[in-house]
Short mmCIF file of C-alpha atoms and ligand atoms in Angstrom, two decimals:
data_model
loop_
_atom_site.label_atom_id
_atom_site.label_comp_id
_atom_site.label_asym_id
_atom_site.label_seq_id
_atom_site.Cartn_x
_atom_site.Cartn_y
_atom_site.Cartn_z
CA UNK T 4 -42.52 15.08 22.19
CA UNK T 5 -38.69 15.41 22.20
CA UNK T 6 -37.40 12.88 19.70
CA UNK T 7 -33.76 13.78 19.90
CA UNK T 8 -32.01 10.39 19.88
CA UNK T 9 -28.94 9.60 21.97
CA UNK T 10 -26.96 6.37 21.86
CA UNK T 11 -25.33 4.48 24.72
CA UNK T 12 -23.19 1.39 24.00
CA UNK T 13 -21.99 -0.71 26.93
CA UNK T 14 -18.45 -2.00 26.51
CA UNK T 15 -16.95 -1.89 29.98
CA UNK T 16 -17.36 -5.54 30.90
CA UNK T 17 -14.53 -7.84 31.94
CA UNK T 18 -14.90 -10.20 28.98
CA UNK T 19 -13.50 -12.92 31.25
CA UNK T 20 -14.55 -15.75 28.97
CA UNK T 21 -12.21 -14.47 26.24
CA UNK T 22 -9.15 -15.21 28.41
CA UNK T 23 -7.31 -12.39 26.69
CA UNK T 24 -4.97 -9.47 27.32
CA UNK T 25 -6.91 -7.59 24.63
CA UNK T 26 -10.16 -5.93 25.81
CA UNK T 27 -13.16 -7.83 24.44
CA UNK T 28 -14.61 -4.90 22.40
CA UNK T 29 -11.40 -4.86 20.33
CA UNK T 30 -11.40 -8.51 19.30
CA UNK T 31 -11.86 -8.54 15.53
CA UNK T 32 -14.47 -10.43 13.56
CA UNK T 33 -14.93 -10.15 9.78
CA UNK T 34 -12.15 -7.57 9.72
CA UNK T 35 -13.45 -5.15 12.34
CA UNK T 36 -13.47 -4.96 16.15
CA UNK T 37 -16.63 -6.26 17.84
CA UNK T 38 -17.50 -2.76 19.05
CA UNK T 39 -17.09 -1.32 15.54
CA UNK T 40 -19.91 -3.56 14.29
CA UNK T 41 -22.34 -2.30 16.92
CA UNK T 42 -21.45 1.36 16.32
CA UNK T 43 -21.69 0.85 12.54
CA UNK T 44 -25.18 -0.65 12.86
CA UNK T 45 -26.30 2.39 14.89
CA UNK T 46 -24.45 5.08 12.90
CA UNK T 47 -27.15 5.63 10.22
CA UNK T 48 -29.69 6.51 12.94
CA UNK T 49 -27.67 9.68 13.52
CA UNK T 50 -27.86 9.55 17.33
CA UNK T 51 -26.21 12.52 19.04
CA UNK T 52 -24.52 12.22 21.40
CA UNK T 53 -23.14 8.68 21.00
CA UNK T 54 -21.56 7.48 24.23
CA UNK T 55 -19.58 4.29 24.73
CA UNK T 56 -19.17 3.12 28.33
CA UNK T 57 -15.63 1.81 28.77
CA UNK T 58 -14.01 0.08 31.72
CA UNK T 59 -11.67 -2.85 31.26
CA UNK T 60 -8.86 -1.55 28.98
CA UNK T 61 -10.55 1.88 28.90
CA UNK T 62 -7.54 3.69 27.41
CA UNK T 63 -7.04 1.14 24.65
CA UNK T 64 -10.72 1.03 23.76
CA UNK T 65 -11.03 4.83 23.78
CA UNK T 66 -7.98 5.19 21.52
CA UNK T 67 -9.31 2.57 19.11
CA UNK T 68 -12.75 4.19 18.83
CA UNK T 69 -11.05 7.35 17.52
CA UNK T 70 -9.79 5.33 14.55
CA UNK T 71 -13.11 3.64 13.76
CA UNK T 72 -14.14 6.39 11.34
CA UNK T 73 -17.73 6.29 12.57
CA UNK T 74 -18.23 9.90 13.54
CA UNK T 75 -18.10 11.64 16.90
CA UNK T 76 -18.23 9.14 19.75
CA UNK T 77 -17.74 10.09 23.40
CA UNK T 78 -16.74 7.76 26.15
CA UNK T 79 -17.84 7.48 29.77
CA UNK T 80 -15.78 5.45 32.21
CA UNK T 81 -17.31 2.80 34.45
CA UNK T 82 -14.47 2.27 36.88
CA UNK T 83 -15.97 -0.82 38.50
CA UNK T 84 -18.12 -3.29 36.58
CA UNK T 85 -21.18 -3.39 38.80
CA UNK T 86 -23.63 -4.45 36.08
CA UNK T 87 -25.39 -3.22 32.96
CA UNK T 88 -27.74 -0.92 34.90
CA UNK T 89 -24.80 0.71 36.64
CA UNK T 90 -22.99 1.04 33.29
CA UNK T 91 -25.89 3.01 31.78
CA UNK T 92 -25.99 5.21 34.88
CA UNK T 93 -22.33 6.07 34.18
CA UNK T 94 -23.34 7.42 30.75
CA UNK T 95 -26.30 9.49 31.96
CA UNK T 96 -24.25 12.63 32.77
CA UNK T 97 -23.25 12.73 29.08
CA UNK T 98 -26.90 12.73 27.91
CA UNK T 99 -29.26 15.66 27.36
CA UNK T 100 -32.06 15.91 29.97
CA UNK T 101 -34.80 14.79 27.57
CA UNK T 102 -35.32 12.86 24.35
CA UNK T 103 -34.87 9.18 23.50
CA UNK T 104 -31.94 6.92 24.32
CA UNK T 105 -31.01 3.83 22.31
CA UNK T 106 -29.02 1.45 24.52
CA UNK T 107 -26.95 -1.37 22.98
CA UNK T 108 -24.48 -3.87 24.32
CA UNK T 109 -21.07 -3.77 22.67
CA UNK T 110 -20.93 -7.52 22.12
CA UNK T 111 -23.81 -8.05 19.66
CA UNK T 112 -22.13 -7.63 16.25
CA UNK T 113 -25.01 -9.14 14.25
CA UNK T 114 -27.44 -6.32 14.99
CA UNK T 115 -28.64 -4.58 11.84
CA UNK T 116 -29.56 -0.96 11.17
CA UNK T 117 -32.99 -2.08 9.91
CA UNK T 118 -33.77 -3.72 13.25
CA UNK T 119 -32.65 -0.66 15.25
CA UNK T 120 -34.72 1.63 13.04
CA UNK T 121 -37.76 -0.63 13.50
CA UNK T 122 -37.25 -0.66 17.27
CA UNK T 123 -37.17 3.14 17.46
CA UNK T 124 -40.30 3.19 15.27
CA UNK T 125 -42.09 0.73 17.58
CA UNK T 126 -41.13 2.84 20.60
CA UNK T 127 -42.61 5.95 19.03
CA UNK T 128 -45.74 4.19 17.76
CA UNK T 129 -46.49 2.81 21.23
CA UNK T 130 -45.72 6.08 23.00
CA UNK T 131 -43.63 3.89 25.30
CA UNK T 132 -41.22 4.84 28.07
CA UNK T 133 -39.18 1.70 27.39
CA UNK T 134 -39.12 -0.60 24.37
CA UNK T 135 -37.05 -3.74 24.20
CA UNK T 136 -36.02 -6.09 21.41
CA UNK T 137 -36.78 -9.77 21.92
CA UNK T 138 -36.04 -12.94 19.96
CA UNK T 139 -37.24 -16.51 19.89
CA UNK T 140 -34.10 -18.51 20.66
CA UNK T 141 -33.66 -22.14 19.63
CA UNK T 142 -31.33 -22.41 22.62
CA UNK T 143 -32.03 -19.65 25.16
CA UNK T 144 -29.16 -20.70 27.47
CA UNK T 145 -27.41 -17.69 28.99
CA UNK T 146 -29.93 -15.07 27.92
CA UNK T 147 -32.40 -13.15 30.04
CA UNK T 148 -35.92 -14.59 29.62
CA UNK T 149 -38.84 -12.30 28.79
CA UNK T 150 -41.76 -12.59 31.24
CA UNK T 151 -45.28 -11.75 30.00
CA UNK T 152 -48.69 -11.69 31.69
CA UNK T 153 -51.78 -13.53 30.44
CA UNK T 154 -52.64 -10.61 28.16
CA UNK T 155 -49.17 -10.90 26.58
CA UNK T 156 -47.81 -7.66 28.08
CA UNK T 157 -44.13 -7.71 29.11
CA UNK T 158 -43.80 -7.69 32.90
CA UNK T 159 -40.11 -8.32 33.45
CA UNK T 160 -36.87 -10.04 32.46
CA UNK T 161 -35.22 -12.73 34.52
CA UNK T 162 -31.55 -13.56 33.99
CA UNK T 163 -30.62 -17.16 33.24
CA UNK T 164 -28.82 -17.53 36.55
CA UNK T 165 -31.80 -16.21 38.54
CA UNK T 166 -34.56 -18.06 36.64
CA UNK T 167 -36.77 -20.79 38.09
CA UNK T 168 -37.03 -24.08 36.18
CA UNK T 169 -40.36 -22.91 34.73
CA UNK T 170 -38.82 -19.61 33.58
CA UNK T 171 -35.84 -21.43 32.05
CA UNK T 172 -38.27 -23.10 29.64
CA UNK T 173 -39.19 -19.70 28.17
CA UNK T 174 -37.64 -19.30 24.72
CA UNK T 175 -38.32 -15.59 24.21
CA UNK T 176 -35.09 -13.83 25.19
CA UNK T 177 -33.89 -10.28 25.80
CA UNK T 178 -31.65 -9.17 22.92
CA UNK T 179 -30.09 -6.44 25.07
CA UNK T 180 -31.30 -3.64 22.79
CA UNK T 181 -33.56 -0.96 24.23
CA UNK T 182 -35.04 2.45 23.58
CA UNK T 183 -35.79 4.52 26.69
CA UNK T 184 -37.31 7.85 27.27
CA UNK T 185 -34.49 9.81 28.81
CA UNK T 186 -36.60 10.40 31.97
CA UNK T 187 -37.03 6.63 32.49
CA UNK T 188 -33.28 6.42 33.10
CA UNK T 189 -33.78 8.56 36.21
CA UNK T 190 -35.21 5.41 37.78
CA UNK T 191 -31.80 3.66 37.54
CA UNK T 192 -31.07 4.88 41.08
CA UNK T 193 -33.83 2.59 42.34
CA UNK T 194 -32.42 -0.61 40.79
CA UNK T 195 -31.18 -2.99 43.48
CA UNK T 196 -28.43 -5.61 43.11
CA UNK T 197 -30.61 -8.32 44.68
CA UNK T 198 -29.71 -11.19 42.36
CA UNK T 199 -27.30 -14.13 42.14
CA UNK T 200 -24.51 -11.98 40.68
CA UNK T 201 -25.05 -9.05 43.04
CA UNK T 202 -25.13 -6.71 40.02
CA UNK T 203 -27.24 -3.73 39.04
CA UNK T 204 -29.14 -5.17 36.05
CA UNK T 205 -30.42 -2.81 33.36
CA UNK T 206 -33.45 -5.08 32.65
CA UNK T 207 -34.58 -4.46 36.25
CA UNK T 208 -35.59 -0.99 35.12
CA UNK T 209 -38.57 -2.61 33.39
CA UNK T 210 -40.80 -3.22 36.45
CA UNK T 211 -39.83 0.21 37.80
CA UNK T 212 -41.00 1.85 34.56
CA UNK T 213 -44.30 -0.08 34.77
CA UNK T 214 -44.75 0.85 38.43
CA UNK T 215 -44.24 4.50 37.52
CA UNK T 216 -47.14 4.26 35.05
CA UNK T 217 -44.98 4.10 31.92
CA UNK T 218 -45.69 1.90 28.93
CA UNK T 219 -43.26 -0.90 28.06
CA UNK T 220 -43.37 -2.05 24.43
CA UNK T 221 -41.44 -4.74 22.59
CA UNK T 222 -40.40 -5.55 19.05
CA UNK T 223 -39.07 -8.85 17.80
CA UNK T 224 -36.16 -9.73 15.58
CA UNK T 225 -34.44 -12.78 14.16
CA UNK T 226 -32.53 -14.79 16.74
CA UNK T 227 -29.23 -13.94 15.06
CA UNK T 228 -29.54 -10.28 15.96
CA UNK T 229 -29.37 -11.05 19.65
CA UNK T 230 -26.38 -13.34 19.39
CA UNK T 231 -24.02 -12.01 22.05
CA UNK T 232 -20.33 -12.80 21.74
CA UNK T 233 -19.03 -13.87 25.13
CA UNK T 234 -16.16 -16.17 24.10
CA UNK T 235 -14.01 -17.03 21.11
CA UNK T 236 -16.29 -19.81 19.87
CA UNK T 237 -19.15 -17.30 19.66
CA UNK T 238 -16.76 -14.85 17.96
CA UNK T 239 -16.11 -17.41 15.21
CA UNK T 240 -19.84 -18.14 14.86
CA UNK T 241 -20.53 -14.43 14.44
CA UNK T 242 -17.82 -14.30 11.76
CA UNK T 243 -19.56 -17.02 9.76
CA UNK T 244 -22.79 -15.02 9.77
CA UNK T 245 -21.15 -11.69 8.94
CA UNK T 246 -19.22 -13.19 6.01
CA UNK T 247 -22.29 -14.96 4.70
CA UNK T 248 -24.22 -11.68 4.78
CA UNK T 249 -21.38 -9.92 2.93
CA UNK T 250 -21.31 -12.62 0.23
CA UNK T 251 -25.09 -12.60 -0.17
CA UNK T 252 -25.07 -8.82 -0.59
CA UNK T 253 -22.31 -9.03 -3.22
CA UNK T 254 -24.04 -11.78 -5.19
CA UNK T 255 -27.31 -9.81 -5.11
CA UNK T 256 -25.37 -6.86 -6.56
CA UNK T 257 -24.04 -8.87 -9.51
CA UNK T 258 -20.76 -10.38 -8.30
CA UNK T 259 -20.02 -14.00 -9.25
CA UNK T 260 -18.78 -16.02 -6.26
CA UNK T 261 -17.70 -19.42 -7.52
CA UNK T 262 -17.53 -21.04 -4.08
CA UNK T 263 -19.04 -19.04 -1.19
CA UNK T 264 -17.79 -21.65 1.30
CA UNK T 265 -14.15 -20.81 0.56
CA UNK T 266 -14.46 -17.09 -0.13
CA UNK T 267 -13.81 -14.82 2.86
CA UNK T 268 -15.13 -11.27 2.64
CA UNK T 269 -14.81 -8.77 5.46
CA UNK T 270 -17.59 -6.30 6.15
CA UNK T 271 -17.51 -3.06 4.15
CA UNK T 272 -15.46 -4.54 1.30
CA UNK T 273 -16.90 -3.39 -2.02
CA UNK T 274 -16.85 -5.36 -5.27
CA UNK T 275 -18.11 -4.15 -8.65
CA UNK T 276 -20.60 -5.83 -10.93
CA UNK T 277 -19.52 -8.75 -13.12
CA UNK T 278 -16.39 -9.36 -11.10
CA UNK T 279 -15.63 -13.03 -10.46
CA UNK T 280 -14.26 -14.17 -7.11
CA UNK T 281 -12.52 -17.55 -7.41
CA UNK T 282 -12.11 -19.98 -4.48
CA UNK T 283 -9.80 -19.20 -1.57
CA UNK T 284 -10.05 -15.49 -2.06
CA UNK T 285 -9.72 -13.34 1.06
CA UNK T 286 -10.85 -9.73 0.66
CA UNK T 287 -10.01 -8.01 3.91
CA UNK T 288 -10.99 -4.72 5.50
CA UNK T 289 -10.56 -1.61 3.41
CA UNK T 290 -10.46 -3.45 0.09
CA UNK T 291 -12.41 -2.25 -2.90
CA UNK T 292 -12.60 -4.09 -6.24
CA UNK T 293 -13.93 -2.56 -9.46
CA UNK T 294 -16.19 -4.00 -12.14
CA UNK T 295 -15.34 -6.91 -14.41
CA UNK T 296 -12.27 -8.07 -12.45
CA UNK T 297 -11.13 -11.63 -11.83
CA UNK T 298 -9.76 -12.22 -8.34
CA UNK T 299 -8.22 -15.51 -7.15
CA UNK T 300 -7.88 -18.33 -6.73
CA UNK T 301 -5.70 -18.19 -3.61
CA UNK T 302 -5.55 -14.44 -3.23
CA UNK T 303 -5.46 -12.31 -0.11
CA UNK T 304 -5.96 -8.54 -0.39
CA UNK T 305 -5.94 -6.21 2.63
CA UNK T 306 -6.73 -2.52 2.24
CA UNK T 307 -6.23 -2.74 -1.54
CA UNK T 308 -7.94 -0.89 -4.37
CA UNK T 309 -8.31 -2.79 -7.64
CA UNK T 310 -9.74 -0.96 -10.66
CA UNK T 311 -12.06 -2.31 -13.35
CA UNK T 312 -11.02 -5.15 -15.60
CA UNK T 313 -7.94 -6.09 -13.58
CA UNK T 314 -6.98 -9.67 -12.82
CA UNK T 315 -5.22 -10.79 -9.64
CA UNK T 316 -4.23 -14.45 -9.41
CA UNK T 317 -2.47 -16.27 -6.54
CA UNK T 318 -1.31 -13.02 -4.99
CA UNK T 319 -1.00 -11.25 -1.66
CA UNK T 320 -1.62 -7.50 -1.54
CA UNK T 321 -1.41 -5.10 1.38
CA UNK T 322 -2.45 -1.43 0.93
CA UNK T 323 -1.68 -1.57 -2.79
CA UNK T 324 -3.45 -0.05 -5.79
CA UNK T 325 -3.99 -1.99 -9.00
CA UNK T 326 -4.97 0.08 -12.06
CA UNK T 327 -7.58 -0.73 -14.69
CA UNK T 328 -6.90 -3.88 -16.73
CA UNK T 329 -3.63 -4.53 -14.89
CA UNK T 330 -2.56 -8.16 -14.55
CA UNK T 331 -1.08 -9.46 -11.28
CA UNK T 332 0.38 -12.90 -10.55
CA UNK T 333 0.46 -15.76 -10.34
CA UNK T 334 2.63 -15.63 -7.19
CA UNK T 335 3.02 -11.89 -6.76
CA UNK T 336 3.38 -9.85 -3.55
CA UNK T 337 2.18 -6.25 -3.58
CA UNK T 338 3.30 -4.43 -0.45
CA UNK T 339 2.17 -1.07 0.93
CA UNK T 340 2.51 1.76 -1.57
CA UNK T 341 2.63 -0.43 -4.67
CA UNK T 342 0.70 1.48 -7.36
CA UNK T 343 0.20 -0.31 -10.66
CA UNK T 344 -0.85 1.79 -13.64
CA UNK T 345 -3.47 0.98 -16.28
CA UNK T 346 -2.70 -2.16 -18.29
CA UNK T 347 0.53 -2.83 -16.41
CA UNK T 348 1.73 -6.29 -15.46
CA UNK T 349 3.34 -7.67 -12.29
CA UNK T 350 4.00 -11.31 -12.98
CA UNK T 351 5.39 -14.43 -11.39
CA UNK T 352 7.58 -14.19 -8.27
CA UNK T 353 7.56 -10.42 -8.34
CA UNK T 354 7.49 -8.28 -5.18
CA UNK T 355 6.63 -4.58 -5.37
CA UNK T 356 6.92 -2.11 -2.46
CA UNK T 357 6.51 1.67 -2.30
CA UNK T 358 6.69 1.97 -6.08
CA UNK T 359 4.66 3.23 -9.00
CA UNK T 360 4.56 1.27 -12.23
CA UNK T 361 3.36 3.32 -15.19
CA UNK T 362 0.71 2.51 -17.76
CA UNK T 363 1.52 -0.49 -19.94
CA UNK T 364 4.79 -1.26 -18.13
CA UNK T 365 5.65 -4.89 -17.53
CA UNK T 366 7.53 -6.63 -14.72
CA UNK T 367 6.86 -10.21 -15.74
CA UNK T 368 9.21 -12.45 -13.75
CA UNK T 369 11.40 -12.91 -10.64
CA UNK T 370 11.92 -9.28 -9.70
CA UNK T 371 12.04 -7.05 -6.61
CA UNK T 372 10.81 -3.51 -7.20
CA UNK T 373 11.42 -1.41 -4.07
CA UNK T 374 11.07 2.37 -3.82
CA UNK T 375 10.96 2.97 -7.58
CA UNK T 376 9.08 5.21 -9.97
CA UNK T 377 8.77 3.35 -13.25
CA UNK T 378 7.42 5.29 -16.23
CA UNK T 379 5.11 4.11 -18.98
CA UNK T 380 5.73 1.21 -21.35
CA UNK T 381 8.87 0.12 -19.56
CA UNK T 382 10.03 -3.48 -19.78
CA UNK T 383 11.78 -4.94 -16.79
CA UNK T 384 13.60 -8.19 -17.67
CA UNK T 385 13.61 -11.33 -15.56
CA UNK T 386 15.56 -11.33 -12.31
CA UNK T 387 15.99 -7.57 -11.92
CA UNK T 388 16.58 -6.23 -8.41
CA UNK T 389 15.95 -2.63 -7.42
CA UNK T 390 18.69 -2.43 -4.80
CA UNK T 391 17.04 0.15 -2.54
CA UNK T 392 18.71 -0.48 0.81
CA UNK T 393 22.35 0.19 1.62
CA UNK T 394 22.15 -1.26 5.11
CA UNK T 395 21.15 1.97 6.78
CA UNK T 396 18.92 4.00 4.46
CA UNK T 397 16.45 3.41 1.62
CA UNK T 398 16.92 5.16 -1.72
CA UNK T 399 14.71 5.60 -4.78
CA UNK T 400 15.18 4.67 -8.41
CA UNK T 401 13.49 6.37 -11.35
CA UNK T 402 13.06 4.58 -14.67
CA UNK T 403 11.98 6.76 -17.63
CA UNK T 404 9.28 5.93 -20.17
CA UNK T 405 10.02 3.20 -22.73
CA UNK T 406 13.22 2.09 -20.99
CA UNK T 407 14.30 -1.55 -21.30
CA UNK T 408 16.05 -3.00 -18.27
CA UNK T 409 17.90 -6.19 -19.24
CA UNK T 410 17.52 -9.41 -17.31
CA UNK T 411 19.48 -9.83 -14.08
CA UNK T 412 20.27 -6.11 -13.80
CA UNK T 413 21.04 -4.76 -10.32
CA UNK T 414 19.82 -1.16 -10.14
CA UNK T 415 21.68 0.33 -7.17
CA UNK T 416 19.73 3.33 -5.82
CA UNK T 417 19.74 6.30 -5.78
CA UNK T 418 19.59 6.03 -9.53
CA UNK T 419 17.91 7.43 -12.63
CA UNK T 420 17.50 5.33 -15.74
CA UNK T 421 16.73 7.67 -18.65
CA UNK T 422 13.76 7.43 -20.97
CA UNK T 423 14.23 5.03 -23.86
CA UNK T 424 17.54 3.72 -22.47
CA UNK T 425 18.62 0.09 -22.09
CA UNK T 426 20.76 -1.82 -19.63
CA UNK T 427 22.74 -4.89 -20.62
CA UNK T 428 21.74 -8.18 -19.03
CA UNK T 429 23.72 -9.01 -15.90
CA UNK T 430 24.90 -5.44 -15.28
CA UNK T 431 25.19 -3.82 -11.89
CA UNK T 432 24.18 -0.22 -12.58
CA UNK T 433 25.43 2.31 -10.04
CA UNK T 434 25.49 5.49 -12.15
CA UNK T 435 22.64 7.38 -13.82
CA UNK T 436 21.93 6.34 -17.41
CA UNK T 437 21.18 9.16 -19.90
CA UNK T 438 18.08 9.04 -22.11
CA UNK T 439 18.49 6.67 -25.02
CA UNK T 440 21.85 5.25 -23.85
CA UNK T 441 22.92 1.64 -23.38
CA UNK T 442 24.47 1.00 -19.95
CA UNK T 443 26.51 -2.17 -19.71
CA UNK T 444 28.72 -3.25 -16.85
CA UNK T 445 30.31 -6.67 -16.98
CA UNK T 446 33.68 -8.39 -17.51
CA UNK T 447 34.35 -9.23 -21.13
CA UNK T 448 33.71 -12.79 -22.13
CA UNK T 449 36.66 -14.99 -23.17
CA UNK T 450 36.14 -18.06 -25.39
CA UNK T 451 38.87 -20.75 -25.34
CA UNK T 452 38.48 -22.95 -28.42
CA UNK T 453 38.98 -26.69 -27.89
CA UNK T 454 39.47 -26.38 -24.15
CA UNK T 455 36.83 -28.97 -23.24
CA UNK T 456 38.26 -31.63 -25.51
CA UNK T 457 41.84 -31.02 -24.24
CA UNK T 458 40.73 -31.36 -20.67
CA UNK T 459 39.02 -34.66 -21.41
CA UNK T 460 42.15 -36.09 -23.03
CA UNK T 461 44.37 -35.04 -20.16
CA UNK T 462 42.06 -36.51 -17.58
CA UNK T 463 42.03 -39.86 -19.38
CA UNK T 464 45.74 -40.13 -20.29
CA UNK T 465 47.89 -38.06 -18.01
CA UNK T 466 46.87 -37.24 -14.47
CA UNK T 467 50.04 -35.22 -13.75
CA UNK T 468 48.18 -32.27 -15.24
CA UNK T 469 45.55 -30.37 -13.28
CA UNK T 470 42.33 -30.59 -15.30
CA UNK T 471 40.37 -27.77 -13.63
CA UNK T 472 39.67 -24.64 -15.68
CA UNK T 473 41.41 -22.43 -13.09
CA UNK T 474 44.52 -24.59 -13.29
CA UNK T 475 44.72 -24.30 -17.07
CA UNK T 476 46.75 -21.13 -17.61
CA UNK T 477 47.33 -21.93 -21.25
CA UNK T 478 46.54 -19.06 -23.64
CA UNK T 479 43.90 -19.63 -26.28
CA UNK T 480 45.34 -21.60 -29.15
C1 UD1 Y 20 -27.13 -9.42 29.00
C2 UD1 Y 20 -28.52 -9.20 29.58
C3 UD1 Y 20 -29.42 -10.34 29.18
C4 UD1 Y 20 -29.49 -10.43 27.66
C5 UD1 Y 20 -28.08 -10.54 27.06
C6 UD1 Y 20 -28.16 -10.37 25.56
C7 UD1 Y 20 -28.26 -8.00 31.69
C8 UD1 Y 20 -28.19 -8.09 33.17
N1 UD1 Y 20 -28.41 -9.13 31.01
O1 UD1 Y 20 -26.59 -10.59 29.56
O2 UD1 Y 20 -30.74 -10.12 29.69
O3 UD1 Y 20 -30.26 -11.56 27.28
O4 UD1 Y 20 -27.23 -9.51 27.57
O5 UD1 Y 20 -26.89 -10.53 24.97
O6 UD1 Y 20 -28.19 -6.89 31.16
N2 UD1 Y 20 -21.20 -4.33 30.67
C9 UD1 Y 20 -20.69 -3.15 31.14
N3 UD1 Y 20 -20.55 -2.97 32.49
C10 UD1 Y 20 -20.91 -3.92 33.37
C11 UD1 Y 20 -21.44 -5.14 32.88
C12 UD1 Y 20 -21.57 -5.32 31.51
O7 UD1 Y 20 -20.35 -2.25 30.36
O8 UD1 Y 20 -20.77 -3.68 34.59
C13 UD1 Y 20 -21.32 -4.52 29.21
C14 UD1 Y 20 -20.48 -5.66 28.69
O9 UD1 Y 20 -19.20 -5.17 28.26
C15 UD1 Y 20 -21.30 -6.17 27.51
C16 UD1 Y 20 -22.72 -5.82 27.88
O10 UD1 Y 20 -22.66 -4.86 28.91
O11 UD1 Y 20 -20.98 -5.52 26.30
C17 UD1 Y 20 -23.53 -7.04 28.34
O12 UD1 Y 20 -22.87 -7.63 29.44
P1 UD1 Y 20 -22.75 -9.19 29.56
O13 UD1 Y 20 -22.04 -9.50 30.83
O14 UD1 Y 20 -22.23 -9.77 28.31
O15 UD1 Y 20 -24.30 -9.57 29.77
P2 UD1 Y 20 -24.98 -10.98 29.46
O16 UD1 Y 20 -24.73 -11.90 30.60
O17 UD1 Y 20 -24.64 -11.43 28.10
CA1 CA Y 21 -23.19 -10.76 26.50
#
């Protein structure tokens, strides 16, 4: 018995009901394209080869698959969408001549690895030539109905559009997930397009397998697993289920989710034990949170890494790294390449881009940090701007350990602020500052004693005099 497993995923369809320029397999749900979900569910089965049948938007879909990070996946092109049976036939030249073939449709993102593993097990246990997954559907509209004889053996599948009124009442539906013996696929040439849609239906292989003396087995799964996504309403419904599963898995692993209804977690986001997720937290694809963190409320992190014990409040982060015990927000924006060291702080109305902030350094208020390397235990005063852009190019600034940058300092890059140095508040610093120095750049202050009182008297008694400060050229008394 050759048990080498191949995988075929059908993703060539028109996806008409999406009314979109984007091919249906690439529409995202819970942070990943539809097709990614199906391939991810199958990946642990280790099928080789894995072949995706592409058609509509073939180039785009093929290019995207390369970036999925789900191992080696080949594509086969179905130039004309003549039906699911025809689509599988397009993949056959990519398959070895024997073994088992798992066939999935690319629009069923709720399929689980456990169900696929069980289906392959059922196929092997029954010594079947074809095994299909079926579900009891509360509303079977649109699905193929499973036909059984009096003994309960599967005899065929009839599509919704081809079903008689009696068949429409059947609630057991075809999930569109099958295991075939590779040889059974040789019968695809005999499938005829004699149905309402004039298509070559993959389920029509079933009676041909039976006629050839093969065994057809079935396994059943929860209705959700079959849920095909044919339009954007179904895409949103699938998102609800995928997010709920992600939240349930996190809570089971020891994460506190204060309000699951307003917490949005993409698939494959990881969160450590004893972390608390506060309401209106969005953890998007590629994000990983350590243990004992507090995230939210009102926080959106995409592709971010947050280490243990950190707290992120009312913040937006994109491809940023937050070190252990660092404190972020409220109202902070971490842009790509922001790397916050252990115990550092990025506070209120602070934006950080392409910069490292060393251990224990603090940027507490109203600051833009762009393209900077800030050492350890640095204090950045309120209202500091790292002036990184001269209108044509970006430049970097380095701030040494233990430096103290005064409030409202403009640091005009390229620039090096030495270790242990200080800048005077309100300075525009354009030249490097040596270690331990004070850099101060501002006009000297002039105090004019009694000026306010004199102005008031003039304004009341004698309006021949100009009472504005600029008009008063009188030297200090
Ligand atoms: C299909 C099944 C139906 C099952 C349902 C489960 C058939 C004929 N019907 O119906 O029994 O209950 O799925 O969700 O198989 N595709 C191609 N090339 C084609 C046509 C389709 O690659 O020529 C792909 C589509 O991109 C899609 C998948 O096959 O990923 C299923 O096609 P779809 O048109 O969505 O089939 P359903 O009508 O949902
Ligand atoms: Ca479908």
